[in-house]
mmCIF file of C-alpha atoms in Angstrom:
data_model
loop_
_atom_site.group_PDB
_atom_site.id
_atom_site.type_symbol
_atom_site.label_atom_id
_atom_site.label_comp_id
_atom_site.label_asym_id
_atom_site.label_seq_id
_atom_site.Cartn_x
_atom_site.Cartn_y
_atom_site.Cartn_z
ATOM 1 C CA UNK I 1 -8.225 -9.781 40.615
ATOM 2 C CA UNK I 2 -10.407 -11.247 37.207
ATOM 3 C CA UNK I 3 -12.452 -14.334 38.189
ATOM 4 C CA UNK I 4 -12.112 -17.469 37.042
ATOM 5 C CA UNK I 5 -15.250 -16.682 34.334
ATOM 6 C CA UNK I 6 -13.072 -13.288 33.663
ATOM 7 C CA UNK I 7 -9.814 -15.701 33.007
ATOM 8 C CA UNK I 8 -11.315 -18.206 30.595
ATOM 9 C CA UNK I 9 -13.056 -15.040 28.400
ATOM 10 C CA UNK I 10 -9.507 -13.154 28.486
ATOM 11 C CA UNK I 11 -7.900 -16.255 27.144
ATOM 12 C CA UNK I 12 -11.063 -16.381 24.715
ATOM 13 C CA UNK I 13 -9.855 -12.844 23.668
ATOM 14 C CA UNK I 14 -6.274 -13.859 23.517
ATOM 15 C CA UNK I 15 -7.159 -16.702 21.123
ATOM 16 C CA UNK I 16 -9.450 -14.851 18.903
ATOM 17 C CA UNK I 17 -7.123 -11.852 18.785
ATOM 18 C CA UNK I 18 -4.039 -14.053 17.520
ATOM 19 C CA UNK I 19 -5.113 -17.166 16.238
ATOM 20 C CA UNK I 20 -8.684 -16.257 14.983
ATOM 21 C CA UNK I 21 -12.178 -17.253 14.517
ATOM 22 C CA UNK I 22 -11.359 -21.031 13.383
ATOM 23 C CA UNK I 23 -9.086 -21.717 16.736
ATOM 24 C CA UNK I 24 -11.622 -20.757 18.973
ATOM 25 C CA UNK I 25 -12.808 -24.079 20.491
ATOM 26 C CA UNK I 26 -13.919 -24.615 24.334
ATOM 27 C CA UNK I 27 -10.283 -26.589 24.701
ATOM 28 C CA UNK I 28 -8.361 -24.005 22.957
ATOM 29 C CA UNK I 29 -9.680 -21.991 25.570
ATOM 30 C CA UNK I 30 -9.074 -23.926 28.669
ATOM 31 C CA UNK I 31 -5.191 -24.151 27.156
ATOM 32 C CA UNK I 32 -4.943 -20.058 26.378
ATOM 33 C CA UNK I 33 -6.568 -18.995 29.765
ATOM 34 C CA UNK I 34 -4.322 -21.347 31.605
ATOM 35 C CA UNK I 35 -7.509 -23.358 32.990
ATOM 36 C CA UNK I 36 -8.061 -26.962 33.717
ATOM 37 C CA UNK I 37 -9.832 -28.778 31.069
ATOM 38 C CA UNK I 38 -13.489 -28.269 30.863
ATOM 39 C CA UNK I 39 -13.353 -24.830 32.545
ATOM 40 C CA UNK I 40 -14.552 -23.490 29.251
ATOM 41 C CA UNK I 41 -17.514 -25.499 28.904
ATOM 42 C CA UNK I 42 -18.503 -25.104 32.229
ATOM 43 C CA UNK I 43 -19.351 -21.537 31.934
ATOM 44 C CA UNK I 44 -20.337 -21.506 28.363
ATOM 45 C CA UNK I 45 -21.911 -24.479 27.094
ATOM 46 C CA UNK I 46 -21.904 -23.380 23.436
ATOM 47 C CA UNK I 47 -19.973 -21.631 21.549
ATOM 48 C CA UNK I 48 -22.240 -19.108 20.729
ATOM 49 C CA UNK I 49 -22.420 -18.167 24.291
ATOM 50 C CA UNK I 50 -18.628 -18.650 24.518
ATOM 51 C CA UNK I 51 -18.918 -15.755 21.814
ATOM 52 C CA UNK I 52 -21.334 -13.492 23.814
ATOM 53 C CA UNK I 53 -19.584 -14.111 26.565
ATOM 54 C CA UNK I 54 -16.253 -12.434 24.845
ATOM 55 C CA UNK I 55 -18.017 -9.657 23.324
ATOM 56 C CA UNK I 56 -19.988 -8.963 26.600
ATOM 57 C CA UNK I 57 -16.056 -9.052 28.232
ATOM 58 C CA UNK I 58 -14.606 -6.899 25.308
ATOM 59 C CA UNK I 59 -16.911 -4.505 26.209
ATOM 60 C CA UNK I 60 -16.796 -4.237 30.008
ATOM 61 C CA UNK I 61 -12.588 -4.251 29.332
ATOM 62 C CA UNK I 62 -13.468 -0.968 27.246
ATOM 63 C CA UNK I 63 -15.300 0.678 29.459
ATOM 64 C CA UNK I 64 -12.321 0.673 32.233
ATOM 65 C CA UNK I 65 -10.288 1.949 29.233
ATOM 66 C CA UNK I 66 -12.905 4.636 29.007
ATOM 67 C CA UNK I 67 -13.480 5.503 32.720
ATOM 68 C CA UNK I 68 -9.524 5.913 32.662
ATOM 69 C CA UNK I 69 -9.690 8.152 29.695
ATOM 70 C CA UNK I 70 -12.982 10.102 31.119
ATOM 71 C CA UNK I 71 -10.962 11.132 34.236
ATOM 72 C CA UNK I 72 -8.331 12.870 31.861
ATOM 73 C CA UNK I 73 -9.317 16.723 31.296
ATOM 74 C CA UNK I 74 -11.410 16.792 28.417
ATOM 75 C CA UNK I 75 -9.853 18.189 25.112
ATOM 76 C CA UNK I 76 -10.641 21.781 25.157
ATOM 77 C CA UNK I 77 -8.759 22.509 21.778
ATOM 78 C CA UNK I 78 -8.604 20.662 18.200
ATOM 79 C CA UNK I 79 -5.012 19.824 18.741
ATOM 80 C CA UNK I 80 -5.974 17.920 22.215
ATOM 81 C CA UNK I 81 -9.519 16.338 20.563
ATOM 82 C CA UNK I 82 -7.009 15.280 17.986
ATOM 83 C CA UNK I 83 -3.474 14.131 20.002
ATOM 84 C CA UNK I 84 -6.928 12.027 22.060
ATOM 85 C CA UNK I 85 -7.792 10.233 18.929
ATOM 86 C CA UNK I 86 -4.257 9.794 17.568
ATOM 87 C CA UNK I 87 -3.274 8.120 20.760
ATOM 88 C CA UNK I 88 -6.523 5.834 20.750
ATOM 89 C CA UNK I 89 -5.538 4.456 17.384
ATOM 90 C CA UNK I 90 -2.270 3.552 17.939
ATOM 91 C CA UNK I 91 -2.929 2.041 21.270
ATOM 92 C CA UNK I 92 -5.512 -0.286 19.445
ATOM 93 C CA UNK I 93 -3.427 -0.910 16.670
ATOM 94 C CA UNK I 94 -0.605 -1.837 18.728
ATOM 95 C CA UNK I 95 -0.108 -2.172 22.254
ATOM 96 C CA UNK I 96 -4.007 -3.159 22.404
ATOM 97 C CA UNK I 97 -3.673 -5.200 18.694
ATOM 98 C CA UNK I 98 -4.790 -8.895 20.050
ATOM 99 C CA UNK I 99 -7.687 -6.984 21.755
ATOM 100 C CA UNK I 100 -8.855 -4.999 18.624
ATOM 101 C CA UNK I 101 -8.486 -8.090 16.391
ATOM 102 C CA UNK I 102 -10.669 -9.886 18.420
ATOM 103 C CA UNK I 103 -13.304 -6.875 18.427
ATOM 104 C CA UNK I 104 -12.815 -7.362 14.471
ATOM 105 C CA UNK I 105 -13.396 -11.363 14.389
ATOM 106 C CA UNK I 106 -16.307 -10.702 16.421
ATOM 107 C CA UNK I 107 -17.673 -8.215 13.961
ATOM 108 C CA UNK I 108 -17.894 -10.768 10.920
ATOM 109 C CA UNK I 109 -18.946 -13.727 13.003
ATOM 110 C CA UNK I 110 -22.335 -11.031 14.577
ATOM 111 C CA UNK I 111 -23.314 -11.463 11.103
ATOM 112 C CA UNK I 112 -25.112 -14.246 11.210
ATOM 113 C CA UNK I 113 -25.372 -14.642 14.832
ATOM 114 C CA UNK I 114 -28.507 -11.985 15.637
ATOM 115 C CA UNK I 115 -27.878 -11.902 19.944
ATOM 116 C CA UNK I 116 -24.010 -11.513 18.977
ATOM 117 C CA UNK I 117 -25.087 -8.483 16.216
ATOM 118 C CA UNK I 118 -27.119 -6.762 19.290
ATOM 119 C CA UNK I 119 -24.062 -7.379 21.345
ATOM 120 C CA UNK I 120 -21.821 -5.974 19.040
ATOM 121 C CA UNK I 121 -24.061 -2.658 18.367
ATOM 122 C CA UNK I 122 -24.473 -2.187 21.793
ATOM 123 C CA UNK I 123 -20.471 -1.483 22.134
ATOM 124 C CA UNK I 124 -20.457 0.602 19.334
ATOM 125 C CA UNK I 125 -23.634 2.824 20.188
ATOM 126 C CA UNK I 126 -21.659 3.076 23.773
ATOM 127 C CA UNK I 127 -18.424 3.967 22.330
ATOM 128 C CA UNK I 128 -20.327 6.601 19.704
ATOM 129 C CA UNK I 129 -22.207 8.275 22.652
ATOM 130 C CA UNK I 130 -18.707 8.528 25.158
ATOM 131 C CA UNK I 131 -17.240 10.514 21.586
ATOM 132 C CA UNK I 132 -20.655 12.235 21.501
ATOM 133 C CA UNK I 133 -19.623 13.610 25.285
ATOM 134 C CA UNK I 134 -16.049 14.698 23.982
ATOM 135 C CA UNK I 135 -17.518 16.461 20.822
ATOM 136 C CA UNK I 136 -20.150 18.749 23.014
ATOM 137 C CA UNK I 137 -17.465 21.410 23.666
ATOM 138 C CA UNK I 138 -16.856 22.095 20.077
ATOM 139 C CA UNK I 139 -20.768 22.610 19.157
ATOM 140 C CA UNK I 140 -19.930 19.584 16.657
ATOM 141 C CA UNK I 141 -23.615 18.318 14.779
ATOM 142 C CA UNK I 142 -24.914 15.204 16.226
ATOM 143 C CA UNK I 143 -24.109 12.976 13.071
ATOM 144 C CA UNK I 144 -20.033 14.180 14.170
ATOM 145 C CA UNK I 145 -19.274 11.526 16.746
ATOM 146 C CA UNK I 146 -20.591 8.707 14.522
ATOM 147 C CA UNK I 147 -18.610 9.798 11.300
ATOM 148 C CA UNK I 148 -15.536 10.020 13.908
ATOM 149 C CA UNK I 149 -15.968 6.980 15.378
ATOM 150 C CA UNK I 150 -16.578 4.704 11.758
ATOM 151 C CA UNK I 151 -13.265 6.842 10.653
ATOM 152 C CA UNK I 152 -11.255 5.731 13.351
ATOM 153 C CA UNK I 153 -12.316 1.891 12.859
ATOM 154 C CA UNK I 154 -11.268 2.457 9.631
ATOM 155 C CA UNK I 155 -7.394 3.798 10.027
ATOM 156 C CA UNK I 156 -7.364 1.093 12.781
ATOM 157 C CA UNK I 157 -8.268 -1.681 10.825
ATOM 158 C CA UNK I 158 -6.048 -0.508 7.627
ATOM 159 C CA UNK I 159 -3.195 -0.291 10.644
ATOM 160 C CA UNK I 160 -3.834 -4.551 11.489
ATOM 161 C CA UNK I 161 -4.004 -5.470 7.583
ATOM 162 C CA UNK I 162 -1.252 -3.244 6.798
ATOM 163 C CA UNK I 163 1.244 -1.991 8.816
ATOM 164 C CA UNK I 164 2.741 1.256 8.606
ATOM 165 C CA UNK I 165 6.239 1.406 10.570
ATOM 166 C CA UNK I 166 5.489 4.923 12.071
ATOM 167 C CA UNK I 167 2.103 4.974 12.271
ATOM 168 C CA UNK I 168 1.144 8.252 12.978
ATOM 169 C CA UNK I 169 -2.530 8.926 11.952
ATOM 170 C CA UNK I 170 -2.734 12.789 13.590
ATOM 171 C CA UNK I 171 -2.032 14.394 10.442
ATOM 172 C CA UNK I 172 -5.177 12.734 8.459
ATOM 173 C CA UNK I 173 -7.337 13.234 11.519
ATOM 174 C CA UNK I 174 -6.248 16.920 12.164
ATOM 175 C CA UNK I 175 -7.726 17.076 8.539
ATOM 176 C CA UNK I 176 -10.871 14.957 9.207
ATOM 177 C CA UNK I 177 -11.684 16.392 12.421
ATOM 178 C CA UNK I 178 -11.315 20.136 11.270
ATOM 179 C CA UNK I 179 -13.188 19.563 8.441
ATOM 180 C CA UNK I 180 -16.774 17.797 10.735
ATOM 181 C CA UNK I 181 -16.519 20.561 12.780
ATOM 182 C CA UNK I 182 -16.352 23.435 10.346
#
């Protein structure tokens, strides 16, 4: 059961994630994250904690996601590294979608926000080094898992801004993926 702290950062997420950057307000919060008013504040005075607080949340909700997907059998064959990834980016571009645009609001706001930026890295070194773990069994050169990673942010994000009906990225990262590792 998510604490109360948990419950107003989820409802952060929910906010950022479908009404963006500009609707994010300590009230806004309270409302999303069914709260009473001032629960918000209460935890995080300013927004820019508010904001570390939700990428600090967005990560620890990724790495259940991971620990789930770490307890699958590791792919021992292209076809399995790749089915992996395929699924990955359609969860985040759809049933995961207020989640990932959230994760994406986040990453233009860390711009000028230097204790957001380190947050921000952080996730992204830590999701880089789980596809570093997945990668070891095909002898794949350490700059692999980064390449992969930036790649799949990309077809993700192109999936949000524009949305194909059957979105179905294996066949382009069948290609990718065979091509790092040759």
């Amino acid at each position: 059961m998510p604490t109360k702290r948990e419950l107003v950062l989820d409802g952060a997420i929910e906010l950022l994630g479908t009404r963006g950057l500009r609707a994010l307000t300590h009230r806004a919060v309270d409302e999303s994250a069914a709260m009473p008013s001032g629960s918000a504040s209460n935890y995080f005075r300013t927004r820019q904690a508010l904001l570390i607080g939700v990428a600090e949340r967005l990560e620890e909700r990724d790495h259940t996601d991971w620990a789930v997907l770490s307890r699958l059998p590791a792919p021992t064959t292209v076809e399995q590294l790749v089915d992996g990834l395929a699924l990955f980016a359609v969860h985040a571009a759809g049933a995961d979608r207020t989640r990932t645009l959230a994760r994406y609001a986040l990453f233009v706001e860390a711009q000028t926000s230097p204790v957001l930026l380190e947050s921000v890295r952080r996730g992204h070194d830590r999701l880089t080094a789980w596809a570093a773990t997945m990668l070891d069994a095909f002898g794949a050169h350490p700059s692999v898992p980064k390449i992969l990673v930036d790649y799949l942010d990309g077809v993700i994000l192109h999936q949000l801004i524009s949305p194909a009906r059957a979105f179905d990225p294996s066949p382009a990262l069948s290609r990718t993926v065979r091509a790092l590792l040759a």
